[in-house]
Each structure stands twice: as structure tokens, then as C-alpha cells.
Amino acid sequence: VQLQASGGGMVQAGDSLRLSCAASGDILSSKTVGWFRQAPGKEQEFVASIYWDGASTYVVDSVRGRFTLSLDNAKNTVYLQMNSLKPEDSGVYYCAAAITPGVRPRATYWGQGTLVTVSS
């Protein structure tokens, strides 16, 4: 599975951004796709995931109500719509697939990161 992320940028607090992740390869075998992020000096953290069939979505508490996942199955693309952005949302966002749930979610496939910077 290959993943290509895009859509990062520099915005002000309260603004919105939409990240895209285009997938190719045997995506159905990966079952889930989603996003992790890593802020400077901090550990990587799981943000959100969705099943490729759209059956289930999970979003961490810190972004719930502000971030939304959606799928375009025709394009094998997942979108992360980020609204009401806060400076603490800044970091490098990584698209990932075959995400295993748990206290510390893990992923098998990774795309390159896309930088999101939110200024106050």
C-alpha cells in the first residue's frame, strides 16, 4: 500500500485545512486508513482512522467535533477536514494504513508527512 499525503500549510487559529491522502495498491487488505501527527519535541500521536468501507470512524478526544474524516472510494482517497484549528494542532501529519487499535494505535503503512502550522 502506498500513501501520498498533501494539504498541509500555515494558518491562523480558528482557520480550517483539509488534508488528503491518496492510496494505491492493495488498500482493501489494509482495512483502515487514517492520520497520526507529531509536534516538535513530542511523541507521535494517533489522530483519527476510518475503515475503507466507511463502516466505522474513530477520532481522538482532543480533536473530536473539530476534525472529520471522509472517504472518496472512487479516488481511493481519505480526507481529514480540520476546523477551528488551534496552535496545539501544529505538527507533521502522517497518513497511515492498516491501523491497529488500542491504547497506542500502530500502523503498517505510512505516507510522507505534511506540515501543519497554526499560529495564534
Short mmCIF file of N, CA, C and O in Angstrom, two decimals:
data_model
loop_
_atom_site.label_atom_id
_atom_site.label_comp_id
_atom_site.label_asym_id
_atom_site.label_seq_id
_atom_site.Cartn_x
_atom_site.Cartn_y
_atom_site.Cartn_z
N VAL A 1 0.85 -1.18 0.00
CA VAL A 1 0.00 0.00 0.00
C VAL A 1 0.89 1.24 0.00
O VAL A 1 1.80 1.36 0.81
N GLN A 2 0.61 2.14 -0.93
CA GLN A 2 1.37 3.39 -1.00
C GLN A 2 0.42 4.54 -0.67
O GLN A 2 -0.73 4.55 -1.08
N LEU A 3 0.93 5.49 0.07
CA LEU A 3 0.11 6.60 0.55
C LEU A 3 0.79 7.92 0.20
O LEU A 3 1.98 8.09 0.42
N GLN A 4 0.01 8.85 -0.32
CA GLN A 4 0.53 10.16 -0.70
C GLN A 4 -0.31 11.23 -0.01
O GLN A 4 -1.48 11.42 -0.35
N ALA A 5 0.30 11.91 0.94
CA ALA A 5 -0.42 12.93 1.70
C ALA A 5 -0.16 14.32 1.14
O ALA A 5 0.92 14.58 0.61
N SER A 6 -1.15 15.18 1.30
CA SER A 6 -1.00 16.56 0.85
C SER A 6 -1.99 17.45 1.61
O SER A 6 -2.89 16.94 2.28
N GLY A 7 -1.81 18.76 1.48
CA GLY A 7 -2.79 19.68 2.03
C GLY A 7 -2.35 20.49 3.23
O GLY A 7 -3.10 21.34 3.71
N GLY A 8 -1.16 20.23 3.74
CA GLY A 8 -0.71 21.00 4.88
C GLY A 8 -0.45 22.45 4.52
O GLY A 8 -0.47 22.84 3.36
N GLY A 9 -0.23 23.25 5.54
CA GLY A 9 0.05 24.65 5.29
C GLY A 9 0.13 25.42 6.59
O GLY A 9 0.10 24.85 7.68
N MET A 10 0.21 26.74 6.44
CA MET A 10 0.29 27.62 7.60
C MET A 10 -0.99 28.44 7.68
O MET A 10 -1.35 29.12 6.70
N VAL A 11 -1.66 28.36 8.81
CA VAL A 11 -2.92 29.06 9.00
C VAL A 11 -2.93 29.72 10.37
O VAL A 11 -2.05 29.48 11.19
N GLN A 12 -3.96 30.51 10.62
CA GLN A 12 -4.14 31.13 11.93
C GLN A 12 -5.15 30.33 12.75
O GLN A 12 -5.96 29.58 12.20
N ALA A 13 -5.07 30.50 14.04
CA ALA A 13 -6.01 29.83 14.93
C ALA A 13 -7.44 30.15 14.51
O ALA A 13 -7.76 31.30 14.20
N GLY A 14 -8.26 29.12 14.49
CA GLY A 14 -9.64 29.28 14.08
C GLY A 14 -9.90 28.96 12.62
O GLY A 14 -11.05 28.77 12.22
N ASP A 15 -8.82 28.89 11.85
CA ASP A 15 -8.96 28.58 10.42
C ASP A 15 -9.17 27.09 10.21
O ASP A 15 -9.13 26.28 11.14
N SER A 16 -9.35 26.74 8.94
CA SER A 16 -9.56 25.34 8.55
C SER A 16 -8.54 24.90 7.52
O SER A 16 -8.00 25.73 6.77
N LEU A 17 -8.28 23.62 7.48
CA LEU A 17 -7.45 22.99 6.47
C LEU A 17 -8.04 21.63 6.15
O LEU A 17 -8.68 21.01 7.02
N ARG A 18 -7.80 21.16 4.94
CA ARG A 18 -8.19 19.81 4.59
C ARG A 18 -6.97 19.05 4.08
O ARG A 18 -6.35 19.45 3.10
N LEU A 19 -6.66 17.98 4.75
CA LEU A 19 -5.58 17.10 4.32
C LEU A 19 -6.15 15.99 3.45
O LEU A 19 -7.25 15.51 3.69
N SER A 20 -5.37 15.59 2.46
CA SER A 20 -5.76 14.49 1.59
C SER A 20 -4.71 13.39 1.64
O SER A 20 -3.52 13.67 1.81
N CYS A 21 -5.18 12.18 1.50
CA CYS A 21 -4.28 11.03 1.44
C CYS A 21 -4.78 10.10 0.34
O CYS A 21 -5.83 9.49 0.46
N ALA A 22 -4.01 10.04 -0.73
CA ALA A 22 -4.35 9.17 -1.85
C ALA A 22 -3.63 7.84 -1.69
O ALA A 22 -2.40 7.82 -1.50
N ALA A 23 -4.37 6.77 -1.77
CA ALA A 23 -3.80 5.44 -1.56
C ALA A 23 -3.80 4.65 -2.86
O ALA A 23 -4.66 4.83 -3.73
N SER A 24 -2.83 3.76 -2.97
CA SER A 24 -2.77 2.85 -4.10
C SER A 24 -2.25 1.51 -3.61
O SER A 24 -1.70 1.40 -2.52
N GLY A 25 -2.43 0.51 -4.44
CA GLY A 25 -2.02 -0.83 -4.05
C GLY A 25 -3.18 -1.61 -3.46
O GLY A 25 -4.34 -1.32 -3.74
N ASP A 26 -2.89 -2.58 -2.65
CA ASP A 26 -3.90 -3.47 -2.08
C ASP A 26 -4.53 -2.82 -0.84
O ASP A 26 -4.36 -3.28 0.28
N ILE A 27 -5.28 -1.76 -1.08
CA ILE A 27 -5.80 -0.98 0.05
C ILE A 27 -6.85 -1.75 0.85
O ILE A 27 -6.98 -1.55 2.06
N LEU A 28 -7.61 -2.60 0.19
CA LEU A 28 -8.66 -3.31 0.93
C LEU A 28 -8.06 -4.20 2.01
O LEU A 28 -8.67 -4.39 3.07
N SER A 29 -6.89 -4.73 1.75
CA SER A 29 -6.26 -5.59 2.75
C SER A 29 -5.84 -4.79 3.98
O SER A 29 -5.65 -5.35 5.05
N SER A 30 -5.67 -3.50 3.80
CA SER A 30 -5.23 -2.66 4.93
C SER A 30 -6.38 -2.33 5.87
O SER A 30 -6.15 -1.92 7.00
N LYS A 31 -7.60 -2.46 5.39
CA LYS A 31 -8.84 -2.28 6.17
C LYS A 31 -9.08 -0.86 6.66
O LYS A 31 -10.16 -0.34 6.53
N THR A 32 -8.07 -0.26 7.27
CA THR A 32 -8.27 1.08 7.83
C THR A 32 -7.22 2.05 7.30
O THR A 32 -6.12 1.66 6.91
N VAL A 33 -7.58 3.31 7.30
CA VAL A 33 -6.67 4.38 6.91
C VAL A 33 -6.93 5.56 7.84
O VAL A 33 -8.06 5.74 8.32
N GLY A 34 -5.90 6.33 8.07
CA GLY A 34 -6.11 7.45 8.97
C GLY A 34 -4.89 8.33 9.09
O GLY A 34 -4.03 8.35 8.20
N TRP A 35 -4.82 9.05 10.21
CA TRP A 35 -3.79 10.05 10.40
C TRP A 35 -3.17 9.98 11.80
O TRP A 35 -3.88 9.75 12.78
N PHE A 36 -1.88 10.20 11.82
CA PHE A 36 -1.14 10.43 13.05
C PHE A 36 -0.51 11.83 12.92
O PHE A 36 -0.42 12.36 11.82
N ARG A 37 -0.06 12.36 14.01
CA ARG A 37 0.65 13.63 13.95
C ARG A 37 1.77 13.65 14.98
O ARG A 37 1.73 12.93 15.97
N GLN A 38 2.75 14.50 14.70
CA GLN A 38 3.86 14.65 15.63
C GLN A 38 4.26 16.11 15.70
O GLN A 38 4.63 16.70 14.68
N ALA A 39 4.17 16.65 16.89
CA ALA A 39 4.58 18.03 17.12
C ALA A 39 6.07 18.03 17.49
O ALA A 39 6.59 17.02 17.98
N PRO A 40 6.74 19.13 17.26
CA PRO A 40 8.17 19.21 17.61
C PRO A 40 8.42 18.88 19.07
O PRO A 40 7.75 19.41 19.96
N GLY A 41 9.33 17.96 19.31
CA GLY A 41 9.69 17.60 20.67
C GLY A 41 8.71 16.69 21.37
O GLY A 41 8.87 16.39 22.55
N LYS A 42 7.68 16.25 20.65
CA LYS A 42 6.68 15.38 21.27
C LYS A 42 6.60 14.05 20.54
O LYS A 42 7.06 13.92 19.41
N GLU A 43 6.00 13.09 21.21
CA GLU A 43 5.81 11.79 20.59
C GLU A 43 4.72 11.85 19.53
O GLU A 43 3.82 12.68 19.59
N GLN A 44 4.82 10.94 18.62
CA GLN A 44 3.78 10.82 17.60
C GLN A 44 2.49 10.40 18.28
O GLN A 44 2.50 9.57 19.19
N GLU A 45 1.36 10.95 17.82
CA GLU A 45 0.08 10.57 18.38
C GLU A 45 -0.93 10.25 17.29
O GLU A 45 -0.91 10.86 16.21
N PHE A 46 -1.78 9.31 17.59
CA PHE A 46 -2.86 8.94 16.69
C PHE A 46 -3.92 10.03 16.69
O PHE A 46 -4.23 10.60 17.74
N VAL A 47 -4.48 10.33 15.52
CA VAL A 47 -5.50 11.37 15.41
C VAL A 47 -6.86 10.80 15.05
O VAL A 47 -7.87 11.06 15.72
N ALA A 48 -6.92 10.03 13.97
CA ALA A 48 -8.21 9.54 13.50
C ALA A 48 -8.02 8.41 12.51
O ALA A 48 -6.98 8.33 11.85
N SER A 49 -9.04 7.57 12.40
CA SER A 49 -8.99 6.49 11.41
C SER A 49 -10.40 6.16 10.95
O SER A 49 -11.39 6.46 11.63
N ILE A 50 -10.46 5.52 9.79
CA ILE A 50 -11.73 5.11 9.21
C ILE A 50 -11.52 3.82 8.45
O ILE A 50 -10.44 3.60 7.88
N TYR A 51 -12.54 2.98 8.42
CA TYR A 51 -12.47 1.78 7.60
C TYR A 51 -12.72 2.18 6.14
O TYR A 51 -13.51 3.07 5.87
N TRP A 52 -12.06 1.48 5.25
CA TRP A 52 -12.23 1.79 3.83
C TRP A 52 -13.67 1.64 3.38
O TRP A 52 -14.10 2.27 2.42
N ASP A 53 -14.44 0.79 4.05
CA ASP A 53 -15.85 0.67 3.67
C ASP A 53 -16.71 1.70 4.40
O ASP A 53 -17.93 1.70 4.27
N GLY A 54 -16.09 2.56 5.19
CA GLY A 54 -16.80 3.62 5.87
C GLY A 54 -17.62 3.17 7.06
O GLY A 54 -18.39 3.95 7.62
N ALA A 55 -17.43 1.91 7.45
CA ALA A 55 -18.29 1.35 8.49
C ALA A 55 -18.06 1.97 9.84
O ALA A 55 -18.98 2.07 10.65
N SER A 56 -16.85 2.39 10.09
CA SER A 56 -16.55 2.89 11.43
C SER A 56 -15.46 3.96 11.36
O SER A 56 -14.53 3.85 10.56
N THR A 57 -15.61 4.95 12.20
CA THR A 57 -14.65 6.04 12.27
C THR A 57 -14.27 6.27 13.73
O THR A 57 -15.11 6.15 14.62
N TYR A 58 -13.00 6.58 13.95
CA TYR A 58 -12.58 6.89 15.31
C TYR A 58 -11.76 8.16 15.29
O TYR A 58 -10.86 8.31 14.44
N VAL A 59 -12.06 9.05 16.21
CA VAL A 59 -11.36 10.33 16.31
C VAL A 59 -11.00 10.55 17.78
O VAL A 59 -11.83 10.34 18.65
N VAL A 60 -9.78 10.96 18.05
CA VAL A 60 -9.38 11.13 19.44
C VAL A 60 -10.09 12.32 20.06
O VAL A 60 -10.54 13.24 19.37
N ASP A 61 -10.19 12.29 21.37
CA ASP A 61 -10.97 13.31 22.09
C ASP A 61 -10.49 14.73 21.82
O ASP A 61 -11.29 15.66 21.74
N SER A 62 -9.20 14.90 21.68
CA SER A 62 -8.65 16.25 21.54
C SER A 62 -9.07 16.95 20.26
O SER A 62 -8.99 18.18 20.17
N VAL A 63 -9.54 16.19 19.27
CA VAL A 63 -9.95 16.81 18.01
C VAL A 63 -11.40 16.52 17.66
O VAL A 63 -11.91 17.02 16.66
N ARG A 64 -12.06 15.72 18.49
CA ARG A 64 -13.45 15.37 18.19
C ARG A 64 -14.30 16.63 18.17
O ARG A 64 -14.21 17.49 19.03
N GLY A 65 -15.17 16.70 17.16
CA GLY A 65 -16.01 17.88 16.99
C GLY A 65 -15.37 18.94 16.11
O GLY A 65 -16.05 19.85 15.65
N ARG A 66 -14.06 18.82 15.90
CA ARG A 66 -13.36 19.78 15.04
C ARG A 66 -12.81 19.12 13.78
O ARG A 66 -12.77 19.75 12.71
N PHE A 67 -12.37 17.89 13.89
CA PHE A 67 -11.79 17.16 12.76
C PHE A 67 -12.79 16.10 12.29
O PHE A 67 -13.41 15.41 13.11
N THR A 68 -12.88 15.95 10.99
CA THR A 68 -13.79 14.96 10.40
C THR A 68 -13.09 14.20 9.29
O THR A 68 -12.40 14.81 8.46
N LEU A 69 -13.29 12.89 9.27
CA LEU A 69 -12.76 12.05 8.20
C LEU A 69 -13.83 11.79 7.16
O LEU A 69 -15.01 11.62 7.51
N SER A 70 -13.41 11.72 5.92
CA SER A 70 -14.33 11.31 4.87
C SER A 70 -13.56 10.55 3.80
O SER A 70 -12.33 10.66 3.71
N LEU A 71 -14.30 9.77 3.03
CA LEU A 71 -13.71 8.91 2.00
C LEU A 71 -14.24 9.26 0.62
O LEU A 71 -15.41 9.59 0.48
N ASP A 72 -13.38 9.14 -0.36
CA ASP A 72 -13.80 9.11 -1.76
C ASP A 72 -13.26 7.79 -2.30
O ASP A 72 -12.11 7.70 -2.73
N ASN A 73 -14.11 6.78 -2.25
CA ASN A 73 -13.65 5.45 -2.64
C ASN A 73 -13.30 5.38 -4.14
O ASN A 73 -12.46 4.58 -4.53
N ALA A 74 -13.94 6.20 -4.94
CA ALA A 74 -13.62 6.20 -6.37
C ALA A 74 -12.19 6.65 -6.60
O ALA A 74 -11.55 6.24 -7.57
N LYS A 75 -11.69 7.49 -5.72
CA LYS A 75 -10.32 8.01 -5.85
C LYS A 75 -9.37 7.35 -4.86
O LYS A 75 -8.19 7.72 -4.81
N ASN A 76 -9.88 6.42 -4.05
CA ASN A 76 -9.06 5.80 -3.01
C ASN A 76 -8.37 6.86 -2.16
O ASN A 76 -7.16 6.78 -1.88
N THR A 77 -9.14 7.85 -1.79
CA THR A 77 -8.60 8.99 -1.06
C THR A 77 -9.39 9.22 0.22
O THR A 77 -10.62 9.14 0.22
N VAL A 78 -8.66 9.52 1.28
CA VAL A 78 -9.28 9.87 2.54
C VAL A 78 -8.92 11.33 2.85
O VAL A 78 -7.82 11.78 2.56
N TYR A 79 -9.88 12.02 3.40
CA TYR A 79 -9.70 13.44 3.71
C TYR A 79 -9.83 13.65 5.21
O TYR A 79 -10.68 13.04 5.86
N LEU A 80 -9.02 14.53 5.73
CA LEU A 80 -9.13 14.96 7.12
C LEU A 80 -9.47 16.45 7.10
O LEU A 80 -8.61 17.28 6.80
N GLN A 81 -10.73 16.75 7.36
CA GLN A 81 -11.16 18.14 7.43
C GLN A 81 -10.91 18.64 8.84
O GLN A 81 -11.46 18.09 9.80
N MET A 82 -10.10 19.67 8.95
CA MET A 82 -9.73 20.21 10.25
C MET A 82 -10.27 21.61 10.38
O MET A 82 -9.87 22.51 9.64
N ASN A 83 -11.20 21.78 11.29
CA ASN A 83 -11.81 23.09 11.54
C ASN A 83 -11.41 23.61 12.91
O ASN A 83 -10.96 22.86 13.77
N SER A 84 -11.61 24.90 13.10
CA SER A 84 -11.31 25.53 14.38
C SER A 84 -9.92 25.14 14.89
O SER A 84 -9.74 24.73 16.04
N LEU A 85 -8.96 25.26 14.02
CA LEU A 85 -7.61 24.83 14.35
C LEU A 85 -7.02 25.64 15.50
O LEU A 85 -7.29 26.84 15.64
N LYS A 86 -6.22 24.95 16.29
CA LYS A 86 -5.56 25.56 17.45
C LYS A 86 -4.05 25.43 17.28
O LYS A 86 -3.57 24.53 16.58
N PRO A 87 -3.29 26.28 17.93
CA PRO A 87 -1.83 26.17 17.82
C PRO A 87 -1.33 24.78 18.22
O PRO A 87 -0.36 24.28 17.63
N GLU A 88 -1.98 24.15 19.17
CA GLU A 88 -1.55 22.81 19.59
C GLU A 88 -1.85 21.73 18.55
O GLU A 88 -1.43 20.58 18.72
N ASP A 89 -2.54 22.07 17.49
CA ASP A 89 -2.74 21.13 16.39
C ASP A 89 -1.56 21.13 15.43
O ASP A 89 -1.50 20.32 14.50
N SER A 90 -0.62 22.02 15.63
CA SER A 90 0.53 22.11 14.74
C SER A 90 1.38 20.84 14.83
O SER A 90 1.50 20.23 15.89
N GLY A 91 1.96 20.49 13.70
CA GLY A 91 2.84 19.33 13.66
C GLY A 91 2.89 18.75 12.26
O GLY A 91 2.27 19.28 11.33
N VAL A 92 3.62 17.67 12.16
CA VAL A 92 3.66 16.94 10.90
C VAL A 92 2.59 15.86 10.95
O VAL A 92 2.55 15.06 11.89
N TYR A 93 1.73 15.86 9.97
CA TYR A 93 0.64 14.90 9.90
C TYR A 93 1.01 13.80 8.92
O TYR A 93 1.40 14.08 7.78
N TYR A 94 0.86 12.57 9.37
CA TYR A 94 1.21 11.41 8.56
C TYR A 94 -0.04 10.60 8.26
O TYR A 94 -0.80 10.24 9.16
N CYS A 95 -0.19 10.30 7.00
CA CYS A 95 -1.24 9.37 6.59
C CYS A 95 -0.73 7.95 6.84
O CYS A 95 0.45 7.66 6.60
N ALA A 96 -1.61 7.09 7.30
CA ALA A 96 -1.20 5.72 7.61
C ALA A 96 -2.34 4.76 7.29
O ALA A 96 -3.51 5.15 7.25
N ALA A 97 -1.99 3.51 7.07
CA ALA A 97 -2.99 2.48 6.78
C ALA A 97 -2.68 1.20 7.55
O ALA A 97 -1.56 1.03 8.03
N ALA A 98 -3.69 0.35 7.61
CA ALA A 98 -3.60 -0.86 8.43
C ALA A 98 -3.29 -0.48 9.86
O ALA A 98 -2.29 -0.90 10.45
N ILE A 99 -4.18 0.35 10.40
CA ILE A 99 -4.01 0.86 11.76
C ILE A 99 -4.62 -0.12 12.75
O ILE A 99 -5.78 -0.50 12.62
N THR A 100 -3.84 -0.52 13.70
CA THR A 100 -4.34 -1.42 14.73
C THR A 100 -4.78 -0.61 15.94
O THR A 100 -4.06 0.28 16.38
N PRO A 101 -5.97 -0.88 16.45
CA PRO A 101 -6.48 -0.10 17.58
C PRO A 101 -5.77 -0.45 18.87
O PRO A 101 -4.95 -1.35 18.92
N GLY A 102 -6.09 0.29 19.90
CA GLY A 102 -5.53 0.02 21.21
C GLY A 102 -5.16 1.30 21.92
O GLY A 102 -5.44 2.39 21.45
N VAL A 103 -4.53 1.13 23.05
CA VAL A 103 -4.11 2.29 23.83
C VAL A 103 -3.11 3.12 23.03
O VAL A 103 -3.13 4.36 23.05
N ARG A 104 -2.24 2.45 22.31
CA ARG A 104 -1.27 3.12 21.44
C ARG A 104 -1.41 2.54 20.03
O ARG A 104 -0.73 1.59 19.68
N PRO A 105 -2.30 3.10 19.22
CA PRO A 105 -2.50 2.57 17.87
C PRO A 105 -1.21 2.55 17.07
O PRO A 105 -0.35 3.42 17.22
N ARG A 106 -1.10 1.57 16.22
CA ARG A 106 0.06 1.41 15.35
C ARG A 106 -0.42 1.26 13.92
O ARG A 106 -1.57 0.92 13.67
N ALA A 107 0.47 1.50 12.97
CA ALA A 107 0.12 1.35 11.56
C ALA A 107 1.22 0.60 10.84
O ALA A 107 2.40 0.67 11.21
N THR A 108 0.81 -0.09 9.79
CA THR A 108 1.77 -0.85 8.99
C THR A 108 2.33 -0.03 7.83
O THR A 108 3.51 -0.15 7.51
N TYR A 109 1.47 0.78 7.23
CA TYR A 109 1.88 1.54 6.06
C TYR A 109 1.85 3.03 6.39
O TYR A 109 0.94 3.52 7.05
N TRP A 110 2.85 3.73 5.84
CA TRP A 110 2.98 5.15 6.13
C TRP A 110 3.23 5.94 4.86
O TRP A 110 3.95 5.50 3.96
N GLY A 111 2.62 7.12 4.82
CA GLY A 111 2.94 8.06 3.77
C GLY A 111 3.93 9.09 4.29
O GLY A 111 4.30 9.06 5.46
N GLN A 112 4.32 9.99 3.42
CA GLN A 112 5.20 11.05 3.88
C GLN A 112 4.38 12.06 4.69
O GLN A 112 3.17 12.08 4.61
N GLY A 113 5.01 12.84 5.50
CA GLY A 113 4.29 13.78 6.33
C GLY A 113 3.97 15.07 5.59
O GLY A 113 4.61 15.42 4.59
N THR A 114 2.97 15.74 6.09
CA THR A 114 2.63 17.06 5.58
C THR A 114 2.52 18.00 6.78
O THR A 114 1.89 17.67 7.78
N LEU A 115 3.17 19.15 6.68
CA LEU A 115 3.31 20.04 7.83
C LEU A 115 2.11 20.96 7.97
O LEU A 115 1.70 21.61 7.02
N VAL A 116 1.60 21.01 9.19
CA VAL A 116 0.52 21.94 9.53
C VAL A 116 1.04 22.87 10.62
O VAL A 116 1.52 22.42 11.65
N THR A 117 0.95 24.14 10.36
CA THR A 117 1.39 25.14 11.33
C THR A 117 0.23 26.08 11.61
O THR A 117 -0.30 26.70 10.69
N VAL A 118 -0.14 26.17 12.88
CA VAL A 118 -1.24 27.03 13.28
C VAL A 118 -0.69 28.12 14.21
O VAL A 118 -0.18 27.82 15.28
N SER A 119 -0.81 29.34 13.78
CA SER A 119 -0.31 30.45 14.59
C SER A 119 -1.43 31.06 15.42
O SER A 119 -2.60 31.05 15.02
N SER A 120 -1.04 31.59 16.57
CA SER A 120 -2.05 32.17 17.47
C SER A 120 -2.33 33.62 17.14
O SER A 120 -1.65 34.24 16.35
#
